[in-house]
PDB file of C-alpha atoms in Angstrom:
ATOM      1  CA  UNK A   5     -47.776  -0.150 -20.370  1.00  0.00           C
ATOM      2  CA  UNK A   6     -45.801  -2.571 -19.288  1.00  0.00           C
ATOM      3  CA  UNK A   7     -43.477  -4.765 -20.997  1.00  0.00           C
ATOM      4  CA  UNK A   8     -42.285  -8.196 -18.931  1.00  0.00           C
ATOM      5  CA  UNK A   9     -39.147  -8.451 -19.309  1.00  0.00           C
ATOM      6  CA  UNK A  10     -37.804 -11.410 -17.020  1.00  0.00           C
ATOM      7  CA  UNK A  11     -39.573 -13.482 -15.087  1.00  0.00           C
ATOM      8  CA  UNK A  12     -37.661 -15.283 -11.871  1.00  0.00           C
ATOM      9  CA  UNK A  13     -38.302 -16.325  -8.366  1.00  0.00           C
ATOM     10  CA  UNK A  14     -36.311 -14.582  -5.723  1.00  0.00           C
ATOM     11  CA  UNK A  15     -34.682 -16.599  -2.889  1.00  0.00           C
ATOM     12  CA  UNK A  16     -32.531 -15.988   0.553  1.00  0.00           C
ATOM     13  CA  UNK A  17     -28.707 -17.707   0.867  1.00  0.00           C
ATOM     14  CA  UNK A  18     -31.058 -19.736   3.415  1.00  0.00           C
ATOM     15  CA  UNK A  19     -33.858 -20.923   1.224  1.00  0.00           C
ATOM     16  CA  UNK A  20     -32.022 -21.450  -1.697  1.00  0.00           C
ATOM     17  CA  UNK A  21     -29.978 -24.336   1.263  1.00  0.00           C
ATOM     18  CA  UNK A  22     -33.123 -25.996   1.750  1.00  0.00           C
ATOM     19  CA  UNK A  23     -33.999 -26.272  -1.823  1.00  0.00           C
ATOM     20  CA  UNK A  24     -30.533 -28.025  -2.459  1.00  0.00           C
ATOM     21  CA  UNK A  25     -30.697 -29.816   0.777  1.00  0.00           C
ATOM     22  CA  UNK A  26     -34.387 -31.441  -0.398  1.00  0.00           C
ATOM     23  CA  UNK A  27     -33.336 -31.942  -3.802  1.00  0.00           C
ATOM     24  CA  UNK A  28     -29.360 -32.596  -4.181  1.00  0.00           C
ATOM     25  CA  UNK A  29     -29.342 -31.266  -7.409  1.00  0.00           C
ATOM     26  CA  UNK A  30     -26.301 -28.636  -8.673  1.00  0.00           C
ATOM     27  CA  UNK A  31     -26.934 -25.038  -7.891  1.00  0.00           C
ATOM     28  CA  UNK A  32     -26.921 -24.221 -11.688  1.00  0.00           C
ATOM     29  CA  UNK A  33     -29.499 -26.661 -11.964  1.00  0.00           C
ATOM     30  CA  UNK A  34     -31.483 -25.061  -9.394  1.00  0.00           C
ATOM     31  CA  UNK A  35     -30.538 -21.616 -10.631  1.00  0.00           C
ATOM     32  CA  UNK A  36     -32.323 -21.978 -13.622  1.00  0.00           C
ATOM     33  CA  UNK A  37     -35.191 -23.429 -12.619  1.00  0.00           C
ATOM     34  CA  UNK A  38     -35.175 -20.211 -10.316  1.00  0.00           C
ATOM     35  CA  UNK A  39     -35.026 -17.948 -14.025  1.00  0.00           C
ATOM     36  CA  UNK A  40     -37.148 -20.231 -15.785  1.00  0.00           C
ATOM     37  CA  UNK A  41     -34.599 -20.928 -18.306  1.00  0.00           C
ATOM     38  CA  UNK A  42     -35.657 -21.358 -21.771  1.00  0.00           C
ATOM     39  CA  UNK A  43     -33.385 -24.191 -22.213  1.00  0.00           C
ATOM     40  CA  UNK A  44     -33.165 -25.940 -19.023  1.00  0.00           C
ATOM     41  CA  UNK A  45     -36.070 -24.232 -16.956  1.00  0.00           C
ATOM     42  CA  UNK A  46     -38.854 -25.936 -18.173  1.00  0.00           C
ATOM     43  CA  UNK A  47     -38.403 -29.339 -17.002  1.00  0.00           C
ATOM     44  CA  UNK A  48     -40.746 -31.799 -14.232  1.00  0.00           C
ATOM     45  CA  UNK A  49     -37.469 -31.002 -11.842  1.00  0.00           C
ATOM     46  CA  UNK A  50     -37.540 -27.566 -12.441  1.00  0.00           C
ATOM     47  CA  UNK A  51     -41.563 -27.166 -12.300  1.00  0.00           C
ATOM     48  CA  UNK A  52     -40.475 -29.301  -8.708  1.00  0.00           C
ATOM     49  CA  UNK A  53     -37.910 -26.706  -7.783  1.00  0.00           C
ATOM     50  CA  UNK A  54     -39.867 -23.798  -8.021  1.00  0.00           C
ATOM     51  CA  UNK A  55     -42.666 -24.961  -6.087  1.00  0.00           C
ATOM     52  CA  UNK A  56     -40.705 -26.204  -3.196  1.00  0.00           C
ATOM     53  CA  UNK A  57     -38.872 -22.768  -3.421  1.00  0.00           C
ATOM     54  CA  UNK A  58     -41.715 -20.867  -3.771  1.00  0.00           C
ATOM     55  CA  UNK A  59     -42.907 -23.271  -0.036  1.00  0.00           C
ATOM     56  CA  UNK A  60     -39.663 -21.874   1.564  1.00  0.00           C
ATOM     57  CA  UNK A  61     -40.858 -17.864   1.170  1.00  0.00           C
ATOM     58  CA  UNK A  62     -39.017 -17.712  -2.162  1.00  0.00           C
ATOM     59  CA  UNK A  63     -40.617 -14.613  -3.668  1.00  0.00           C
ATOM     60  CA  UNK A  64     -41.724 -14.725  -7.784  1.00  0.00           C
ATOM     61  CA  UNK A  65     -40.953 -10.987  -9.222  1.00  0.00           C
ATOM     62  CA  UNK A  66     -40.405  -9.940 -12.549  1.00  0.00           C
ATOM     63  CA  UNK A  67     -37.763  -7.469 -14.098  1.00  0.00           C
ATOM     64  CA  UNK A  68     -39.762  -5.340 -16.713  1.00  0.00           C
ATOM     65  CA  UNK A  69     -39.460  -1.968 -18.222  1.00  0.00           C
ATOM     66  CA  UNK A  70     -42.201   1.086 -17.879  1.00  0.00           C
ATOM     67  CA  UNK A  71     -43.059   2.958 -20.337  1.00  0.00           C
ATOM     68  CA  UNK A  72     -45.231   5.984 -19.776  1.00  0.00           C
ATOM     69  CA  UNK A  73     -48.622   6.430 -21.609  1.00  0.00           C
ATOM     70  CA  UNK A  74     -50.572  10.075 -21.278  1.00  0.00           C
ATOM     71  CA  UNK A  75     -53.804  10.897 -21.898  1.00  0.00           C
ATOM     72  CA  UNK A  76     -54.989  14.540 -22.146  1.00  0.00           C
ATOM     73  CA  UNK A  77     -58.479  16.049 -21.712  1.00  0.00           C
ATOM     74  CA  UNK A  78     -59.614  15.175 -25.242  1.00  0.00           C
ATOM     75  CA  UNK A  79     -59.044  11.967 -24.517  1.00  0.00           C
ATOM     76  CA  UNK A  80     -55.735  11.930 -27.056  1.00  0.00           C
ATOM     77  CA  UNK A  81     -53.007   9.142 -26.197  1.00  0.00           C
ATOM     78  CA  UNK A  82     -49.107   9.723 -25.858  1.00  0.00           C
ATOM     79  CA  UNK A  83     -47.413   6.644 -25.340  1.00  0.00           C
ATOM     80  CA  UNK A  84     -43.230   8.060 -24.505  1.00  0.00           C
ATOM     81  CA  UNK A  85     -40.516   5.242 -24.873  1.00  0.00           C
ATOM     82  CA  UNK A  86     -37.014   4.783 -23.771  1.00  0.00           C
ATOM     83  CA  UNK A  87     -35.638   5.623 -27.280  1.00  0.00           C
ATOM     84  CA  UNK A  88     -37.105   9.254 -27.552  1.00  0.00           C
ATOM     85  CA  UNK A  89     -39.639   7.883 -29.535  1.00  0.00           C
ATOM     86  CA  UNK A  90     -43.629   8.882 -29.231  1.00  0.00           C
ATOM     87  CA  UNK A  91     -47.045   7.086 -30.023  1.00  0.00           C
ATOM     88  CA  UNK A  92     -49.614   9.970 -30.228  1.00  0.00           C
ATOM     89  CA  UNK A  93     -53.489   8.298 -31.227  1.00  0.00           C
ATOM     90  CA  UNK A  94     -55.996  11.452 -31.676  1.00  0.00           C
ATOM     91  CA  UNK A  95     -59.158   9.946 -29.930  1.00  0.00           C
ATOM     92  CA  UNK A  96     -61.338  12.031 -32.672  1.00  0.00           C
ATOM     93  CA  UNK A  97     -60.235  11.047 -36.093  1.00  0.00           C
ATOM     94  CA  UNK A  98     -58.167   7.263 -34.729  1.00  0.00           C
ATOM     95  CA  UNK A  99     -55.579   9.503 -36.327  1.00  0.00           C
ATOM     96  CA  UNK A 100     -52.325   7.919 -34.883  1.00  0.00           C
ATOM     97  CA  UNK A 101     -48.336   9.163 -35.062  1.00  0.00           C
ATOM     98  CA  UNK A 102     -45.051   7.464 -34.589  1.00  0.00           C
ATOM     99  CA  UNK A 103     -42.132  10.109 -33.575  1.00  0.00           C
ATOM    100  CA  UNK A 104     -38.726   9.563 -33.936  1.00  0.00           C
ATOM    101  CA  UNK A 105     -36.493  12.819 -33.299  1.00  0.00           C
ATOM    102  CA  UNK A 106     -39.172  15.225 -33.494  1.00  0.00           C
ATOM    103  CA  UNK A 107     -40.078  13.666 -36.979  1.00  0.00           C
ATOM    104  CA  UNK A 108     -43.277  11.327 -38.286  1.00  0.00           C
ATOM    105  CA  UNK A 109     -41.836   8.221 -38.989  1.00  0.00           C
ATOM    106  CA  UNK A 110     -45.099   6.076 -39.074  1.00  0.00           C
ATOM    107  CA  UNK A 111     -48.533   7.549 -39.664  1.00  0.00           C
ATOM    108  CA  UNK A 112     -52.202   5.122 -39.696  1.00  0.00           C
ATOM    109  CA  UNK A 113     -55.113   7.458 -40.787  1.00  0.00           C
ATOM    110  CA  UNK A 114     -57.772   5.119 -38.431  1.00  0.00           C
ATOM    111  CA  UNK A 115     -55.559   2.979 -35.950  1.00  0.00           C
ATOM    112  CA  UNK A 116     -57.661   0.109 -35.309  1.00  0.00           C
ATOM    113  CA  UNK A 117     -57.343  -1.013 -31.917  1.00  0.00           C
ATOM    114  CA  UNK A 118     -55.740  -4.267 -32.760  1.00  0.00           C
ATOM    115  CA  UNK A 119     -53.004  -2.529 -34.473  1.00  0.00           C
ATOM    116  CA  UNK A 120     -51.761  -0.482 -31.919  1.00  0.00           C
ATOM    117  CA  UNK A 121     -49.426  -3.082 -30.250  1.00  0.00           C
ATOM    118  CA  UNK A 122     -47.370  -3.250 -33.938  1.00  0.00           C
ATOM    119  CA  UNK A 123     -47.342   0.386 -33.339  1.00  0.00           C
ATOM    120  CA  UNK A 124     -45.890   0.834 -29.904  1.00  0.00           C
ATOM    121  CA  UNK A 125     -43.176  -2.661 -31.199  1.00  0.00           C
ATOM    122  CA  UNK A 126     -41.879  -0.608 -34.024  1.00  0.00           C
ATOM    123  CA  UNK A 127     -41.335   2.842 -31.450  1.00  0.00           C
ATOM    124  CA  UNK A 128     -39.634   0.385 -29.524  1.00  0.00           C
ATOM    125  CA  UNK A 129     -37.330  -0.697 -32.201  1.00  0.00           C
ATOM    126  CA  UNK A 130     -36.519   3.147 -33.595  1.00  0.00           C
TER     127      UNK A 130
END
């Protein structure tokens, strides 16, 4: 399971200068646009800056946090989180447990697929 943390467009100094020459905007505005800044990076100008940066050879990138998920022979799921929490889902019964420091902190008798994301978020936030 991957959780997208940050989306941005990576450009070289040469590509950056080319975009700045075309639009005559500040370096700060270009930085807002390329980093999809929540406040300033969603204007029409920001969209045009990103489009031009990609045309100049910029690369769209994502910073992600990886979380490992394992399935055993019986099809049981075990997901490990960076904070040491674990999500265990037993395939045969649908029982789910979130463990933290070796202790069950959340138990669900028969988890629904729609509930798994909430369990993952709860485990991440312990």
